[in-house]
Amino acid sequence: MPAKKASILVAIFQLFFSLSGFAKFEKIQTDVLVVGGGTGGVAAGIQSARMGVRTLIVEQTSWLGGMLTAAGVSCTDGNNLLAGGIWQEFRQHLYDHYGTHDLATGWVSETCFEPHVGDSIFKAMVAAEKKLSVQYGWFFNKVLKSSDTITGVLFVNRWDDSLEVKARIVVDATELGDVFADAGAAYDMGMEDKAYSKESMAPGKIPIIQDLTWVAILKDFGTDTAKKYKPLNYDPSQYYCSCADAPCPAGKSYDASARKMLDYGKLPDSLYMINWPAHGNDYYLNVVEEKPIDRLKLYQQAKDQTLGFVYFLQTELGFYNLGLVDNYFPTTDRLALIPYNREGRRVRGLARLNVNHLINPYGQKEKLYRTGISVGDYPVDHHHEANGLSPKIKFPRVNSFSVPLGALIPEKIEGLVVAEKGISVSNIANGATRLQPCVLLTGQAAGVLAALSVKKKKEPRQANIREIQQILLEAKCILMPFVDVHPEDPNFIAIQRVSLAGILKGMPKPGEWENRTYFYPDSLVRIRDWEKAMREYDPSFPSGKSADTGYLTIKESFKALLVYFKASGDSLLNVKANNIIAELGDNSIINRRWESFYYLNNYKPNRNITRRELAVLLYYLRLASNKDWTLDWHGNFLPTRQSRKK
């Protein structure tokens, strides 16, 4: 039968079944299935496909990007100075679209954009990947399992059709952790007590999640009066005290004018993102344990809260010229496609990040920073005002941080990687890891883990952490949150890897809304600090002048490594030791290598060595081969077959 006639018959067959009320059932086979095309999901899908693995994203809406786009939260929080990976690719596309790097149209963020522009960018990035495809309009229904291994997922749509996808690895990129919950993975939800979370400020086990927000995008219609939509049961007193210009008969109003409140989320093209927590459109609604498709009706309460706030702005605060934009979001109520969910389920993973790791990453028994796969720099930020039941928690000041790879892998379920906000973190730490750029980068790491698991025919828990990190670094992802060594730096990978080993640590500088960590590449290295760090990395490192407070020279660095390698009993390191001997005997050889291979300059043996130069030596002479000790999921070193003699 000719192909054209066959396609016509298929179309007629599908039309017959849709009109006759029969539900359709479709099956698809892929290597990596990403459930959810949200912020983490779209990054996971793109990265997986870039590694040459057949990847399918299944998304319930018609947009990609989740909270960045479909939820309308298009003024991003954090990582402005951590310009790496898919996060920076996305921003570069925004710069190209708007013709400027200055996207601080709203005061809440350095990166504000129109949600539909973000969706278009993600769709273009997806279309560029030959191994990646997307199915829209499908809601997660249930997992398919064999014993404790996920083999696929069953989806449904609004017309009761079904889609079955079989996959080698499934990535849970749902907003609320639907996949791992249905698979039987252990998870946490709500607040925790001190004994469990190991956090001194944990308030106790309370089943309260953060408020969600249903975002609206308003347009300035100039001198024209915008359309008004008054929701049922509208009560203006709900929005009292939302700003200094609002009525506030009993209480203290938020210290900002109505205009400043609007400019909070101002977007290009005279648009305003309405995502206001103080007596605005934050709303407490816990529908986490409901079926994804059943949540749609329950969400109307949150939508009414937002519609009421918009009506309040128009009628009580006099912004008659602002109104919901027609035909902006593909929704009948002109609101965002999905809510901004700040918190849902959190899987119990092979590693768990808590706020102590954010306060003092180097001082914990667990060295989770060594296993880092993404970064964030936002403080702990929880939204609990709307529910009125949450205890007051004094959140500590934290540092910029790394998310550990083990947080993406469930304790027991096989064939599954977790992205989005459902990774293994404490309730308090979730207030820092849930922000858009951090989730985007965590999703990219999930894509590497999923694709590599397929290619090596191994389970995610069998992954080599250093191998995952190296792939991410080569993709210009920042794994240690240094703001002064960028991915374009020729020594970027060397500095990142040496710091991930814990040898040359960063210097954190907490801030109010933008925490920073510095590497200080041009600083000098004290002898005692270098020997202490090397012995922490490897207790067999020979002690020398550990009491010396002077600075290490280039020549002393080479000689110390020579002694270390010769004493190791490692054949590979002995070869490198012989190379060092040869190079030290001929300054012209080492000078050429110093410049052409190490991308350094000014080789003078007796000069004090910088942190950058020492990192480069350690990387190329010790770490570049991926032979530094393998890690467990808590960042502890495990000896390899070529481990050194003690």
XYZ file of C-alpha atoms in Angstrom:
646
model
C 0.000 0.000 0.000
C 1.412 3.464 -0.860
C 2.676 5.384 2.165
C 0.288 8.292 1.539
C -2.791 6.021 1.552
C -1.533 4.227 4.661
C -1.125 7.492 6.565
C -4.641 8.547 5.551
C -6.069 5.264 6.828
C -4.205 5.673 10.145
C -5.603 9.186 10.545
C -9.140 7.935 9.794
C -8.664 5.077 12.290
C -7.503 7.481 15.016
C -10.370 9.873 14.298
C -12.892 7.018 14.497
C -11.649 5.930 17.902
C -11.553 9.480 19.260
C -15.137 10.134 18.113
C -16.433 6.759 19.262
C -15.145 7.303 22.797
C -12.491 4.571 22.771
C -9.255 5.475 24.507
C -6.013 4.977 22.589
C -2.969 3.105 23.874
C 0.536 3.768 22.556
C 3.914 2.193 23.358
C 7.371 3.720 22.996
C 10.846 2.329 23.689
C 13.805 4.592 24.570
C 17.084 4.521 26.480
C 16.533 7.444 28.870
C 13.056 8.629 29.816
C 12.755 12.018 31.500
C 9.406 12.394 33.256
C 8.699 16.116 33.213
C 10.019 18.804 30.900
C 10.487 21.320 33.693
C 13.620 23.195 34.694
C 15.608 20.128 35.699
C 13.953 17.814 33.192
C 14.719 19.819 30.073
C 18.378 20.134 31.134
C 18.565 16.392 31.843
C 17.076 15.582 28.454
C 19.379 17.899 26.520
C 22.508 16.650 28.283
C 21.573 12.979 27.924
C 20.985 13.395 24.190
C 24.274 15.262 23.777
C 25.999 12.134 25.042
C 24.575 10.150 22.148
C 21.798 8.351 24.029
C 18.209 8.084 22.793
C 16.238 10.289 25.150
C 12.555 11.105 25.492
C 11.025 13.893 27.597
C 7.364 13.455 28.501
C 5.750 16.713 29.663
C 2.180 17.343 30.831
C 1.948 20.910 29.471
C 2.720 22.313 26.033
C 5.774 24.242 27.308
C 9.313 23.355 28.345
C 11.135 24.876 31.299
C 8.752 24.335 34.223
C 9.082 26.975 36.916
C 11.239 29.140 34.621
C 8.535 29.317 31.953
C 5.284 27.386 32.428
C 5.027 28.562 36.053
C 5.952 32.085 34.996
C 8.771 32.570 37.531
C 10.977 34.228 34.940
C 13.048 36.398 37.252
C 15.677 33.922 38.376
C 17.124 33.579 41.863
C 20.828 33.083 42.364
C 23.891 31.946 40.409
C 24.361 35.277 38.672
C 28.148 34.999 39.067
C 28.261 31.214 38.614
C 28.058 31.313 34.836
C 28.414 27.709 33.748
C 26.777 24.788 31.967
C 23.292 24.860 30.480
C 22.424 27.726 32.832
C 24.899 29.978 31.046
C 23.883 28.638 27.621
C 20.304 29.602 28.410
C 21.341 33.064 29.559
C 23.419 33.600 26.426
C 20.340 32.832 24.328
C 18.451 35.429 26.381
C 21.209 37.985 25.779
C 21.068 37.263 22.052
C 17.276 37.571 21.985
C 17.127 40.885 23.840
C 20.364 42.273 22.403
C 21.800 43.087 25.837
C 23.430 41.481 28.872
C 21.465 43.800 31.152
C 18.335 41.819 32.006
C 17.805 43.330 35.467
C 14.443 44.863 34.542
C 13.061 43.834 37.946
C 14.885 44.509 41.193
C 14.572 40.953 42.452
C 16.949 39.484 39.861
C 19.779 40.093 37.425
C 18.018 37.881 34.874
C 14.408 38.711 33.991
C 12.742 37.593 30.762
C 9.346 36.830 29.274
C 8.240 33.241 30.017
C 7.287 32.494 26.410
C 10.788 33.530 25.304
C 12.276 31.009 27.732
C 9.981 28.290 26.389
C 11.034 29.083 22.816
C 14.715 28.935 23.765
C 14.363 25.545 25.430
C 12.409 24.187 22.466
C 15.130 25.393 20.101
C 17.809 23.753 22.271
C 15.819 20.510 22.271
C 15.280 20.633 18.500
C 19.038 20.872 17.986
C 19.549 17.423 19.551
C 18.954 14.559 17.106
C 18.735 11.981 19.873
C 16.059 13.901 21.796
C 12.284 13.946 21.357
C 9.371 15.292 23.406
C 5.821 14.129 24.014
C 3.477 16.850 25.293
C 0.164 16.624 27.148
C 0.857 13.462 29.159
C 0.489 13.178 32.942
C 2.454 10.692 35.011
C 0.212 7.813 36.116
C 2.344 4.963 37.456
C 5.741 3.305 37.187
C 6.438 -0.052 35.610
C 8.748 -2.198 37.731
C 10.521 -5.514 37.859
C 11.336 -6.203 41.510
C 13.131 -3.011 42.697
C 14.053 -1.832 39.208
C 12.012 0.684 37.232
C 11.518 -0.452 33.642
C 9.242 2.306 32.382
C 6.324 4.609 33.061
C 2.647 4.704 32.152
C 1.135 8.108 31.307
C -2.435 9.314 30.735
C -3.889 12.408 29.131
C -7.098 14.402 29.527
C -8.953 12.109 27.115
C -8.049 8.927 29.055
C -5.566 7.825 26.413
C -2.523 5.939 27.665
C 1.143 6.060 26.749
C 3.569 3.362 27.893
C 7.275 4.180 27.732
C 9.874 1.508 28.408
C 13.362 2.779 29.238
C 16.710 1.644 30.576
C 16.941 4.645 32.933
C 14.132 6.910 34.159
C 14.735 10.449 35.397
C 12.144 11.757 37.846
C 11.904 15.427 36.911
C 8.360 15.890 38.179
C 7.621 18.947 40.266
C 6.623 16.966 43.364
C 8.536 13.665 43.159
C 5.712 11.563 41.735
C 7.843 8.882 40.095
C 10.076 7.892 43.002
C 7.097 7.920 45.361
C 5.093 5.545 43.161
C 8.180 3.353 42.749
C 8.294 2.785 46.497
C 11.386 4.847 47.258
C 11.608 6.216 50.785
C 11.082 9.958 50.961
C 10.515 12.868 53.326
C 7.985 15.666 53.191
C 7.514 18.647 55.447
C 9.523 19.865 58.408
C 11.902 17.665 60.382
C 13.153 17.260 63.933
C 16.736 17.868 65.029
C 17.574 14.229 65.655
C 16.680 13.262 62.107
C 17.928 16.260 60.149
C 21.005 16.889 62.351
C 20.252 20.623 62.179
C 20.057 22.636 65.400
C 17.325 24.932 64.058
C 15.034 22.150 62.788
C 11.605 22.849 64.361
C 10.255 19.321 64.733
C 8.352 16.906 62.531
C 5.493 19.011 61.155
C 3.632 18.030 57.948
C 3.741 21.503 56.392
C 5.300 22.301 53.037
C 6.131 25.719 51.646
C 3.454 27.927 50.126
C 2.993 27.717 46.392
C 2.287 30.619 44.046
C 0.186 30.810 40.897
C 1.928 33.479 38.877
C 0.158 36.053 36.722
C 1.773 38.190 34.035
C 0.288 41.671 33.797
C 0.584 44.095 30.927
C 0.571 47.884 31.105
C -2.237 48.946 28.759
C -1.254 52.600 29.051
C -4.217 54.963 29.296
C -6.687 52.170 28.620
C -8.558 50.438 31.401
C -7.616 46.770 31.584
C -10.175 44.006 31.924
C -11.040 42.990 35.455
C -11.730 39.472 36.679
C -13.253 39.341 40.141
C -13.066 35.807 41.572
C -15.829 34.269 43.645
C -15.555 34.935 47.380
C -13.191 37.845 46.765
C -12.096 39.409 50.058
C -9.856 42.482 49.770
C -8.707 42.145 53.392
C -6.601 39.141 52.356
C -4.292 41.588 50.594
C -4.145 44.283 53.261
C -0.605 45.215 54.328
C 0.878 43.860 51.079
C 2.659 47.176 50.539
C 2.957 50.599 52.143
C 0.118 51.965 49.966
C -2.339 49.201 50.872
C -4.793 49.434 53.787
C -3.317 47.933 56.938
C -5.735 48.565 59.841
C -4.184 46.028 62.185
C -0.602 45.106 61.599
C 2.529 46.296 59.845
C 2.553 46.731 56.094
C 5.385 45.536 53.897
C 7.949 48.330 53.650
C 7.658 49.043 49.924
C 5.435 51.267 47.830
C 2.903 49.744 45.458
C 5.108 50.764 42.526
C 8.147 49.074 44.053
C 6.045 45.974 44.702
C 5.167 45.818 41.007
C 8.718 46.509 39.886
C 9.850 43.483 41.904
C 9.199 41.243 38.916
C 9.151 43.744 36.070
C 9.827 42.079 32.718
C 10.753 43.422 29.300
C 7.976 44.819 27.076
C 6.036 46.574 29.890
C 5.103 43.312 31.608
C 4.987 42.484 35.310
C 5.442 39.080 36.934
C 3.148 38.848 39.970
C 4.879 36.577 42.470
C 4.509 38.542 45.693
C 4.821 36.710 49.041
C 3.751 39.436 51.503
C -0.078 39.203 51.672
C -0.045 38.706 47.912
C -0.491 35.569 45.847
C 1.416 33.019 47.915
C -1.080 30.317 48.906
C -0.913 27.252 51.122
C -2.183 24.148 49.367
C -0.841 20.638 49.856
C -1.934 18.355 47.028
C 1.337 16.460 46.813
C -0.142 13.012 47.382
C -2.892 13.476 44.777
C -2.614 12.029 41.269
C -1.034 14.592 38.919
C -4.086 14.800 36.682
C -6.406 15.112 39.716
C -4.549 18.154 41.056
C -5.925 20.376 38.296
C -9.321 20.922 39.948
C -7.804 21.436 43.414
C -5.515 24.179 42.162
C -8.423 26.558 41.545
C -8.095 27.906 45.103
C -4.567 29.117 44.392
C -5.675 30.627 41.091
C -8.458 32.541 42.841
C -5.910 33.921 45.314
C -3.917 35.356 42.415
C -6.963 36.661 40.541
C -8.078 38.360 43.739
C -4.685 39.996 44.177
C -4.755 41.300 40.607
C -8.266 42.667 41.182
C -7.000 44.298 44.406
C -4.170 45.980 42.478
C -6.623 47.316 39.926
C -9.378 48.500 42.260
C -7.811 49.218 45.664
C -4.381 50.427 44.577
C -5.483 52.241 41.422
C -3.585 50.299 38.747
C -6.551 50.289 36.355
C -4.123 50.172 33.438
C -2.642 46.783 34.427
C -4.346 43.563 33.449
C -3.889 39.954 32.455
C -2.527 39.563 28.950
C -4.783 37.871 26.415
C -3.245 34.938 24.520
C -0.013 35.027 26.517
C -0.181 31.696 28.296
C -2.119 28.954 26.452
C -4.717 28.846 29.243
C -8.360 29.913 29.391
C -7.904 31.874 32.626
C -4.823 33.772 31.336
C -2.733 32.560 34.280
C 0.462 30.483 34.192
C 0.198 26.875 33.060
C 1.324 25.388 36.382
C 1.864 26.620 39.940
C 5.248 27.522 41.326
C 5.742 24.594 43.692
C 8.545 25.355 46.115
C 8.491 22.029 47.890
C 7.154 18.520 47.514
C 8.581 15.123 48.340
C 12.310 14.737 48.915
C 13.798 11.340 48.149
C 16.047 9.587 50.642
C 19.213 9.210 48.629
C 22.677 7.719 48.900
C 23.764 11.088 50.297
C 21.715 13.820 51.967
C 22.589 17.492 51.963
C 21.638 19.415 55.095
C 22.179 22.994 56.168
C 25.381 22.117 58.060
C 27.030 21.340 54.730
C 26.012 24.812 53.559
C 27.273 26.547 56.703
C 30.651 24.783 56.853
C 31.202 22.398 53.911
C 34.823 21.612 54.820
C 34.205 21.048 58.523
C 31.752 18.167 58.310
C 32.555 14.490 58.793
C 30.893 13.906 55.435
C 32.958 15.614 52.733
C 30.018 15.927 50.360
C 31.610 18.826 48.506
C 34.069 16.298 47.006
C 31.134 14.674 45.202
C 29.627 17.934 43.931
C 27.820 18.014 40.569
C 26.064 21.413 40.607
C 26.245 24.678 42.510
C 24.004 27.254 44.149
C 24.618 30.520 45.955
C 21.184 31.476 47.284
C 20.462 31.701 51.022
C 17.879 29.512 52.747
C 14.523 31.001 51.725
C 11.221 29.470 52.876
C 7.702 30.752 52.219
C 5.332 29.927 55.075
C 3.357 33.093 55.732
C 0.188 32.005 53.921
C -0.492 28.887 55.995
C -0.226 30.755 59.312
C 0.698 27.526 61.097
C 4.425 27.324 60.589
C 6.756 27.838 63.558
C 9.260 30.637 63.206
C 12.688 29.335 62.242
C 15.829 31.425 62.482
C 17.642 30.426 59.337
C 21.435 30.655 59.553
C 23.659 32.447 57.099
C 25.043 29.930 54.641
C 27.712 29.811 51.959
C 27.499 29.027 48.291
C 27.479 25.263 47.969
C 27.770 22.126 45.842
C 25.002 19.547 45.458
C 26.351 15.988 45.975
C 25.851 13.343 43.301
C 24.429 10.865 45.831
C 21.454 13.177 46.386
C 20.200 12.201 42.907
C 20.142 8.444 43.551
C 17.464 6.718 45.682
C 18.658 4.462 48.488
C 17.238 1.250 47.045
C 15.328 1.708 43.779
C 17.310 0.861 40.630
C 17.005 2.374 37.162
C 16.054 5.784 38.567
C 17.730 9.189 38.812
C 16.100 12.134 40.570
C 16.220 15.721 39.329
C 14.152 18.842 40.127
C 13.377 19.776 43.745
C 12.902 16.183 44.910
C 16.596 15.440 45.414
C 17.863 14.166 48.768
C 18.127 17.281 50.935
C 16.764 18.346 54.291
C 13.645 20.473 54.571
C 15.758 23.495 55.494
C 18.400 22.960 52.801
C 15.613 22.702 50.230
C 15.161 26.452 50.697
C 18.498 26.951 48.922
C 18.629 24.038 46.442
C 15.137 24.612 44.988
C 16.013 27.799 43.052
C 15.876 27.760 39.240
C 19.574 27.928 38.229
C 20.597 25.320 40.790
C 17.799 22.981 39.661
C 18.739 23.517 36.001
C 22.352 22.538 36.691
C 21.340 19.592 38.878
C 19.163 18.423 35.998
C 22.155 18.593 33.658
C 24.093 16.351 36.044
C 21.144 13.951 36.173
C 21.348 13.752 32.376
C 25.040 12.819 32.521
C 24.390 10.163 35.149
C 21.457 8.668 33.227
C 23.233 8.609 29.865
C 26.454 7.176 31.270
C 24.497 4.463 33.076
C 22.974 3.442 29.742
C 26.260 3.534 27.858
C 28.131 1.495 30.484
C 25.170 -0.798 31.179
C 25.393 -0.070 34.892
C 23.062 1.173 37.566
C 23.384 4.841 38.623
C 24.687 3.774 42.050
C 27.645 2.114 40.290
C 28.774 5.394 38.737
C 32.317 6.658 39.075
C 31.902 10.067 40.690
C 35.099 11.474 39.181
C 34.026 10.393 35.700
C 30.676 12.160 36.063
C 32.433 15.273 37.336
C 34.946 15.276 34.489
C 32.179 15.145 31.879
C 30.410 18.033 33.586
C 33.599 20.078 33.811
C 34.255 19.524 30.120
C 30.709 20.804 29.525
C 31.782 23.982 31.378
C 29.745 23.222 34.484
C 30.960 24.732 37.756
C 31.161 22.116 40.518
C 32.942 24.140 43.216
C 31.229 27.545 43.429
C 34.209 29.783 42.722
C 33.277 33.198 41.382
C 36.847 34.139 40.422
C 37.760 31.202 38.139
C 35.385 30.933 35.190
C 34.841 28.018 32.774
C 36.653 29.926 30.010
C 39.833 30.023 32.123
C 42.437 27.630 30.595
C 43.104 26.208 34.079
C 39.424 25.913 35.061
C 39.281 22.102 35.103
C 42.573 21.768 36.970
C 41.500 24.185 39.696
C 38.072 22.591 40.034
C 39.449 19.056 40.258
C 42.138 19.899 42.825
C 39.569 21.689 44.950
C 37.135 18.789 44.611
C 39.899 16.593 46.030
C 39.988 18.913 49.028
C 43.623 19.936 48.534
C 43.185 23.640 47.770
C 39.948 24.796 49.358
C 37.818 27.816 48.579
C 37.255 30.807 50.836
C 33.520 31.431 51.454
C 32.107 34.939 51.845
C 28.429 34.831 52.918
C 26.200 37.617 51.645
C 22.582 38.642 52.058
C 21.144 37.335 48.770
C 24.278 36.286 46.890
C 26.815 34.148 48.700
C 30.258 33.926 47.167
C 33.209 31.561 47.375
C 36.648 32.594 46.111
C 39.580 30.484 45.020
C 42.080 33.388 44.915
C 44.199 31.866 42.120
C 46.990 34.464 42.407
C 47.509 34.042 46.151
C 50.623 32.306 47.470
C 50.705 28.976 49.317
C 52.116 28.573 52.801
C 54.220 25.428 53.261
C 52.382 24.254 56.370
C 48.975 24.702 54.708
C 50.036 22.717 51.644
C 51.447 19.822 53.674
C 48.387 19.701 55.901
C 46.069 19.618 52.873
C 48.107 16.904 51.153
C 48.088 14.707 54.258
C 44.323 15.126 54.523
C 44.097 13.967 50.910
C 46.578 11.154 51.447
C 47.906 10.332 54.964
C 50.995 8.758 53.372
C 52.194 12.107 52.050
C 55.687 12.600 53.572
C 55.957 15.276 56.201
C 58.551 17.924 55.653
C 58.624 21.431 57.049
C 55.097 21.480 58.391
C 55.982 24.063 61.035
C 57.349 26.397 58.376
C 55.150 29.452 57.946
C 56.983 30.503 54.798
C 55.733 30.202 51.267
C 56.180 27.269 48.917
C 58.331 27.764 45.818
C 57.900 26.165 42.411
C 61.060 24.068 42.844
C 60.020 22.853 46.305
C 56.629 21.846 44.896
C 58.234 19.669 42.226
C 60.644 18.105 44.711
C 57.891 17.321 47.236
C 55.843 15.615 44.516
C 58.952 13.717 43.413
C 59.464 12.283 46.900
C 55.749 11.513 47.193
C 55.595 9.681 43.858
C 58.821 7.713 44.395
C 57.595 6.470 47.770
C 54.167 5.487 46.515
C 54.915 2.146 44.884
C 52.517 3.167 42.122
C 54.034 2.374 38.704
C 52.213 5.250 37.021
C 53.445 7.723 39.620
C 56.991 6.361 39.307
C 56.920 7.173 35.592
C 55.793 10.692 36.454
C 58.547 10.939 39.046
C 61.125 10.121 36.371
C 59.596 12.787 34.156
C 59.964 15.325 36.972
C 63.639 14.375 37.384
C 64.250 14.886 33.668
C 62.429 18.192 33.614
C 64.135 19.550 36.706
C 67.467 18.776 35.073
C 66.675 20.925 32.055
C 64.934 24.226 32.675
C 64.316 24.733 28.957
C 62.155 21.588 28.840
C 60.083 22.491 31.842
C 59.772 26.108 30.729
C 58.267 25.018 27.392
C 55.914 22.632 29.171
C 55.035 25.315 31.720
C 53.765 27.627 28.966
C 52.458 25.360 26.202
C 50.882 22.566 28.253
C 50.114 24.093 31.632
C 49.032 27.482 30.216
C 51.198 29.263 32.767
C 53.944 31.845 32.446
C 57.051 33.245 34.153
C 58.692 29.967 35.101
C 61.345 30.677 37.739
C 62.146 27.709 40.010
C 62.875 29.780 43.099
C 59.791 31.954 42.791
C 56.896 31.446 45.220
C 54.204 29.337 43.604
C 50.612 30.590 43.315
C 47.488 28.626 44.106
C 46.698 28.477 40.397
C 50.143 27.082 39.546
C 50.097 24.512 42.344
C 46.615 23.384 41.298
C 47.833 22.907 37.730
C 50.846 20.860 38.826
C 48.739 18.666 41.090
C 46.151 18.138 38.390
C 48.441 17.212 35.527
C 50.903 15.242 37.625
C 48.442 13.485 39.917
C 44.741 13.931 39.136
C 44.363 14.228 35.349
C 44.486 10.466 34.848
C 41.342 10.003 36.987
C 43.499 7.785 39.187
C 43.080 9.806 42.338
C 41.251 7.791 44.923
C 37.681 6.889 44.137
C 34.997 8.177 46.492
C 32.086 6.760 48.374
C 28.821 8.711 48.359
C 29.819 10.650 51.480
C 33.060 11.950 49.997
C 35.422 9.522 51.710
C 38.354 8.253 49.659
C 38.476 4.566 48.783
C 41.769 2.963 47.687
C 41.950 1.871 44.046
C 43.896 -1.137 42.828
C 46.831 1.212 42.353
C 46.604 2.732 45.819
C 49.860 3.666 47.406
C 51.738 1.479 49.885
C 51.293 2.614 53.467
